[in-house]
Amino acid sequence: KAFFEVARDEAVPFEITADGAFVRVLGTKFMVNAGSPVKEVYVTEGKVLFAKSSDSEGVILTKDMHATLSQSDQLPVIAVEADINTIAWQRGTFIFDKTPLNEVLKTLSEHYKVSFAATDMDKQLSGEFSTEDLDLIISLIESALDVRIIKR
C-alpha cells in the first residue's frame, strides 16, 4: 500500500505497473494497494487512469473515487460509494458519518488486524478518531453508543 502526491508532467507521465494492474497519473494525490489479489486505487485529488495493463482499456478516477481490479476482471470496478477510511492509515484519522457499528468494527478490524464483537450492532456512529490508539477508539465508541465491544 502506498500513497503518492504527483505533479502533472505530460512529457514524462508517472506510471505504476504492479502485478495485474496499471496506473497512469494525470497530476494527483492517490493511494495504490497492489499487495493483494484485488488491486485498488483511491484518489483524493486530481485524476488517474486505472487499468489492467498499459495497453488495455481502463477507467478514469477523480477526487474521492475508489476502484478495485481482481485477476478475473478486464476493467476496474468503480465502487458505488468510496470509503474515505481506505486512506485512514495515511491521513491518521477515521471518519464515520451515521455509519452502522458493524461497518465501523469492520473498518477497525481491517486496519488493526483484530476481530471484534459488540453487544448492539444496530447502532450508528458519527465522529472522527485518531488512528494512534485503538483502545481509546473502542472506549470512546463504547461510551458514545452505550455498547460493549470485545476484541478477539
PDB file of C-alpha atoms in Angstrom:
ATOM      1  CA  LYS A   1       0.000   0.000   0.000  1.00  0.00           C
ATOM      2  CA  ALA A   2       1.431   3.389  -0.934  1.00  0.00           C
ATOM      3  CA  PHE A   3       0.194   6.986  -1.093  1.00  0.00           C
ATOM      4  CA  PHE A   4       1.523   9.348  -3.772  1.00  0.00           C
ATOM      5  CA  GLU A   5       1.375  13.080  -4.443  1.00  0.00           C
ATOM      6  CA  VAL A   6       2.414  13.692  -8.041  1.00  0.00           C
ATOM      7  CA  ALA A   7       2.670  16.891 -10.096  1.00  0.00           C
ATOM      8  CA  ARG A   8       1.418  16.715 -13.665  1.00  0.00           C
ATOM      9  CA  ASP A   9       4.116  16.339 -16.331  1.00  0.00           C
ATOM     10  CA  GLU A  10       2.721  15.397 -19.735  1.00  0.00           C
ATOM     11  CA  ALA A  11       6.215  14.874 -21.155  1.00  0.00           C
ATOM     12  CA  VAL A  12       7.051  12.246 -18.527  1.00  0.00           C
ATOM     13  CA  PRO A  13       3.865  10.737 -17.068  1.00  0.00           C
ATOM     14  CA  PHE A  14       4.157   8.980 -13.713  1.00  0.00           C
ATOM     15  CA  GLU A  15       3.145   5.348 -14.160  1.00  0.00           C
ATOM     16  CA  ILE A  16       2.848   2.407 -11.799  1.00  0.00           C
ATOM     17  CA  THR A  17       2.840  -1.165 -13.016  1.00  0.00           C
ATOM     18  CA  ALA A  18       2.022  -3.816 -10.446  1.00  0.00           C
ATOM     19  CA  ASP A  19       1.206  -7.475 -10.834  1.00  0.00           C
ATOM     20  CA  GLY A  20      -2.004  -7.269 -12.877  1.00  0.00           C
ATOM     21  CA  ALA A  21      -2.631  -3.510 -12.560  1.00  0.00           C
ATOM     22  CA  PHE A  22      -1.523  -0.289 -14.246  1.00  0.00           C
ATOM     23  CA  VAL A  23      -1.968   3.322 -13.106  1.00  0.00           C
ATOM     24  CA  ARG A  24      -1.082   6.454 -15.120  1.00  0.00           C
ATOM     25  CA  VAL A  25      -1.096   9.670 -13.147  1.00  0.00           C
ATOM     26  CA  LEU A  26      -2.537  12.835 -14.569  1.00  0.00           C
ATOM     27  CA  GLY A  27      -1.494  15.068 -11.603  1.00  0.00           C
ATOM     28  CA  THR A  28      -2.985  13.923  -8.315  1.00  0.00           C
ATOM     29  CA  LYS A  29      -2.900  12.507  -4.796  1.00  0.00           C
ATOM     30  CA  PHE A  30      -3.885   8.849  -4.594  1.00  0.00           C
ATOM     31  CA  MET A  31      -3.409   5.500  -2.879  1.00  0.00           C
ATOM     32  CA  VAL A  32      -2.495   2.221  -4.572  1.00  0.00           C
ATOM     33  CA  ASN A  33      -2.807  -1.147  -2.878  1.00  0.00           C
ATOM     34  CA  ALA A  34      -1.156  -3.714  -5.125  1.00  0.00           C
ATOM     35  CA  GLY A  35      -0.104  -6.151  -2.411  1.00  0.00           C
ATOM     36  CA  SER A  36      -3.158  -8.387  -2.541  1.00  0.00           C
ATOM     37  CA  PRO A  37      -5.014 -10.349  -5.230  1.00  0.00           C
ATOM     38  CA  VAL A  38      -7.509  -7.485  -5.560  1.00  0.00           C
ATOM     39  CA  LYS A  39      -5.721  -4.283  -6.584  1.00  0.00           C
ATOM     40  CA  GLU A  40      -7.252  -0.973  -5.524  1.00  0.00           C
ATOM     41  CA  VAL A  41      -6.837   2.724  -6.198  1.00  0.00           C
ATOM     42  CA  TYR A  42      -8.355   5.572  -4.166  1.00  0.00           C
ATOM     43  CA  VAL A  43      -7.995   9.153  -5.479  1.00  0.00           C
ATOM     44  CA  THR A  44      -8.032  12.072  -3.032  1.00  0.00           C
ATOM     45  CA  GLU A  45      -7.256  14.792  -5.565  1.00  0.00           C
ATOM     46  CA  GLY A  46      -6.828  15.066  -9.338  1.00  0.00           C
ATOM     47  CA  LYS A  47      -7.208  12.271 -11.871  1.00  0.00           C
ATOM     48  CA  VAL A  48      -5.668   8.862 -12.663  1.00  0.00           C
ATOM     49  CA  LEU A  49      -6.137   6.161 -15.271  1.00  0.00           C
ATOM     50  CA  PHE A  50      -6.517   2.688 -13.713  1.00  0.00           C
ATOM     51  CA  ALA A  51      -6.287  -0.374 -15.988  1.00  0.00           C
ATOM     52  CA  LYS A  52      -5.119  -3.978 -16.083  1.00  0.00           C
ATOM     53  CA  SER A  53      -2.069  -3.031 -18.189  1.00  0.00           C
ATOM     54  CA  SER A  54      -0.613  -0.070 -20.069  1.00  0.00           C
ATOM     55  CA  ASP A  55      -2.183  -1.227 -23.332  1.00  0.00           C
ATOM     56  CA  SER A  56      -5.638  -2.207 -22.014  1.00  0.00           C
ATOM     57  CA  GLU A  57      -8.813  -0.204 -21.558  1.00  0.00           C
ATOM     58  CA  GLY A  58      -9.234   1.368 -18.139  1.00  0.00           C
ATOM     59  CA  VAL A  59     -11.281   3.790 -16.086  1.00  0.00           C
ATOM     60  CA  ILE A  60     -10.585   7.401 -15.153  1.00  0.00           C
ATOM     61  CA  LEU A  61     -10.835   8.080 -11.420  1.00  0.00           C
ATOM     62  CA  THR A  62     -11.187  11.569  -9.961  1.00  0.00           C
ATOM     63  CA  LYS A  63     -11.401  13.022  -6.459  1.00  0.00           C
ATOM     64  CA  ASP A  64     -12.938  10.689  -3.840  1.00  0.00           C
ATOM     65  CA  MET A  65     -13.337   7.810  -6.310  1.00  0.00           C
ATOM     66  CA  HIS A  66     -12.266   4.254  -5.462  1.00  0.00           C
ATOM     67  CA  ALA A  67     -11.953   1.248  -7.770  1.00  0.00           C
ATOM     68  CA  THR A  68     -10.822  -2.354  -7.473  1.00  0.00           C
ATOM     69  CA  LEU A  69      -9.421  -4.811 -10.004  1.00  0.00           C
ATOM     70  CA  SER A  70      -9.382  -8.566  -9.440  1.00  0.00           C
ATOM     71  CA  GLN A  71      -7.425 -11.005 -11.579  1.00  0.00           C
ATOM     72  CA  SER A  72     -10.614 -12.126 -13.326  1.00  0.00           C
ATOM     73  CA  ASP A  73     -11.740  -8.560 -14.197  1.00  0.00           C
ATOM     74  CA  GLN A  74     -10.879  -6.993 -17.538  1.00  0.00           C
ATOM     75  CA  LEU A  75     -11.761  -3.496 -16.277  1.00  0.00           C
ATOM     76  CA  PRO A  76     -11.501  -2.000 -12.792  1.00  0.00           C
ATOM     77  CA  VAL A  77     -14.813  -1.822 -10.940  1.00  0.00           C
ATOM     78  CA  ILE A  78     -15.662   1.627  -9.593  1.00  0.00           C
ATOM     79  CA  ALA A  79     -17.052   1.492  -6.062  1.00  0.00           C
ATOM     80  CA  VAL A  80     -20.576   2.870  -5.807  1.00  0.00           C
ATOM     81  CA  GLU A  81     -19.686   4.513  -2.520  1.00  0.00           C
ATOM     82  CA  ALA A  82     -15.995   5.205  -1.920  1.00  0.00           C
ATOM     83  CA  ASP A  83     -14.857   4.680   1.672  1.00  0.00           C
ATOM     84  CA  ILE A  84     -12.778   7.617   2.954  1.00  0.00           C
ATOM     85  CA  ASN A  85     -11.316   5.274   5.574  1.00  0.00           C
ATOM     86  CA  THR A  86      -9.438   3.450   2.815  1.00  0.00           C
ATOM     87  CA  ILE A  87      -6.688   6.032   3.393  1.00  0.00           C
ATOM     88  CA  ALA A  88      -7.070   6.379   7.181  1.00  0.00           C
ATOM     89  CA  TRP A  89      -3.544   4.970   7.604  1.00  0.00           C
ATOM     90  CA  GLN A  90      -2.146   7.888   5.563  1.00  0.00           C
ATOM     91  CA  ARG A  91      -4.428  10.626   6.895  1.00  0.00           C
ATOM     92  CA  GLY A  92      -4.158   9.490  10.536  1.00  0.00           C
ATOM     93  CA  THR A  93      -7.896   9.582  11.222  1.00  0.00           C
ATOM     94  CA  PHE A  94     -11.021   7.504  10.775  1.00  0.00           C
ATOM     95  CA  ILE A  95     -14.144   9.401   9.724  1.00  0.00           C
ATOM     96  CA  PHE A  96     -17.621   7.962  10.305  1.00  0.00           C
ATOM     97  CA  ASP A  97     -20.938   9.598   9.405  1.00  0.00           C
ATOM     98  CA  LYS A  98     -24.015   7.707  10.617  1.00  0.00           C
ATOM     99  CA  THR A  99     -22.050   4.523   9.961  1.00  0.00           C
ATOM    100  CA  PRO A 100     -23.555   1.260  11.235  1.00  0.00           C
ATOM    101  CA  LEU A 101     -21.484  -0.194  14.089  1.00  0.00           C
ATOM    102  CA  ASN A 102     -20.792  -3.404  12.163  1.00  0.00           C
ATOM    103  CA  GLU A 103     -19.152  -1.326   9.379  1.00  0.00           C
ATOM    104  CA  VAL A 104     -17.156   0.699  11.940  1.00  0.00           C
ATOM    105  CA  LEU A 105     -15.854  -2.515  13.505  1.00  0.00           C
ATOM    106  CA  LYS A 106     -15.079  -3.975  10.067  1.00  0.00           C
ATOM    107  CA  THR A 107     -13.016  -0.870   9.224  1.00  0.00           C
ATOM    108  CA  LEU A 108     -11.148  -1.062  12.528  1.00  0.00           C
ATOM    109  CA  SER A 109     -10.638  -4.808  12.085  1.00  0.00           C
ATOM    110  CA  GLU A 110      -9.078  -4.345   8.638  1.00  0.00           C
ATOM    111  CA  HIS A 111      -6.806  -1.551   9.874  1.00  0.00           C
ATOM    112  CA  TYR A 112      -5.624  -3.152  13.125  1.00  0.00           C
ATOM    113  CA  LYS A 113      -5.868  -6.843  12.089  1.00  0.00           C
ATOM    114  CA  VAL A 114      -8.066  -7.627  15.122  1.00  0.00           C
ATOM    115  CA  SER A 115     -11.576  -9.131  15.239  1.00  0.00           C
ATOM    116  CA  PHE A 116     -14.402  -7.513  17.223  1.00  0.00           C
ATOM    117  CA  ALA A 117     -17.819  -8.399  18.610  1.00  0.00           C
ATOM    118  CA  ALA A 118     -20.325  -5.972  20.124  1.00  0.00           C
ATOM    119  CA  THR A 119     -23.460  -6.161  22.246  1.00  0.00           C
ATOM    120  CA  ASP A 120     -25.635  -3.986  19.942  1.00  0.00           C
ATOM    121  CA  MET A 121     -24.805  -3.845  16.248  1.00  0.00           C
ATOM    122  CA  ASP A 122     -27.952  -1.836  15.404  1.00  0.00           C
ATOM    123  CA  LYS A 123     -26.395   1.481  16.448  1.00  0.00           C
ATOM    124  CA  GLN A 124     -24.730   4.066  14.202  1.00  0.00           C
ATOM    125  CA  LEU A 125     -21.644   6.181  14.799  1.00  0.00           C
ATOM    126  CA  SER A 126     -20.622   9.654  13.658  1.00  0.00           C
ATOM    127  CA  GLY A 127     -17.256  11.162  14.513  1.00  0.00           C
ATOM    128  CA  GLU A 128     -13.572  11.467  13.720  1.00  0.00           C
ATOM    129  CA  PHE A 129     -11.000   9.340  15.562  1.00  0.00           C
ATOM    130  CA  SER A 130      -7.192   9.378  15.532  1.00  0.00           C
ATOM    131  CA  THR A 131      -5.687   6.109  14.293  1.00  0.00           C
ATOM    132  CA  GLU A 132      -2.993   6.221  17.003  1.00  0.00           C
ATOM    133  CA  ASP A 133      -4.802   4.443  19.874  1.00  0.00           C
ATOM    134  CA  LEU A 134      -7.209   1.551  19.231  1.00  0.00           C
ATOM    135  CA  ASP A 135      -8.066   1.150  22.922  1.00  0.00           C
ATOM    136  CA  LEU A 136      -9.072   4.832  23.115  1.00  0.00           C
ATOM    137  CA  ILE A 137     -11.228   4.488  19.979  1.00  0.00           C
ATOM    138  CA  ILE A 138     -13.005   1.443  21.454  1.00  0.00           C
ATOM    139  CA  SER A 139     -13.527   3.232  24.777  1.00  0.00           C
ATOM    140  CA  LEU A 140     -14.987   6.311  23.055  1.00  0.00           C
ATOM    141  CA  ILE A 141     -17.332   4.201  20.912  1.00  0.00           C
ATOM    142  CA  GLU A 142     -18.497   2.190  23.940  1.00  0.00           C
ATOM    143  CA  SER A 143     -19.207   5.394  25.852  1.00  0.00           C
ATOM    144  CA  ALA A 144     -20.914   7.216  22.977  1.00  0.00           C
ATOM    145  CA  LEU A 145     -23.136   4.297  21.921  1.00  0.00           C
ATOM    146  CA  ASP A 146     -23.586   2.578  25.297  1.00  0.00           C
ATOM    147  CA  VAL A 147     -22.327  -0.753  23.931  1.00  0.00           C
ATOM    148  CA  ARG A 148     -19.697  -3.285  24.958  1.00  0.00           C
ATOM    149  CA  ILE A 149     -17.040  -4.125  22.352  1.00  0.00           C
ATOM    150  CA  ILE A 150     -14.866  -7.214  22.699  1.00  0.00           C
ATOM    151  CA  LYS A 151     -11.511  -7.658  20.929  1.00  0.00           C
ATOM    152  CA  ARG A 152     -10.830 -11.198  19.786  1.00  0.00           C
TER     153      ARG A 152
END
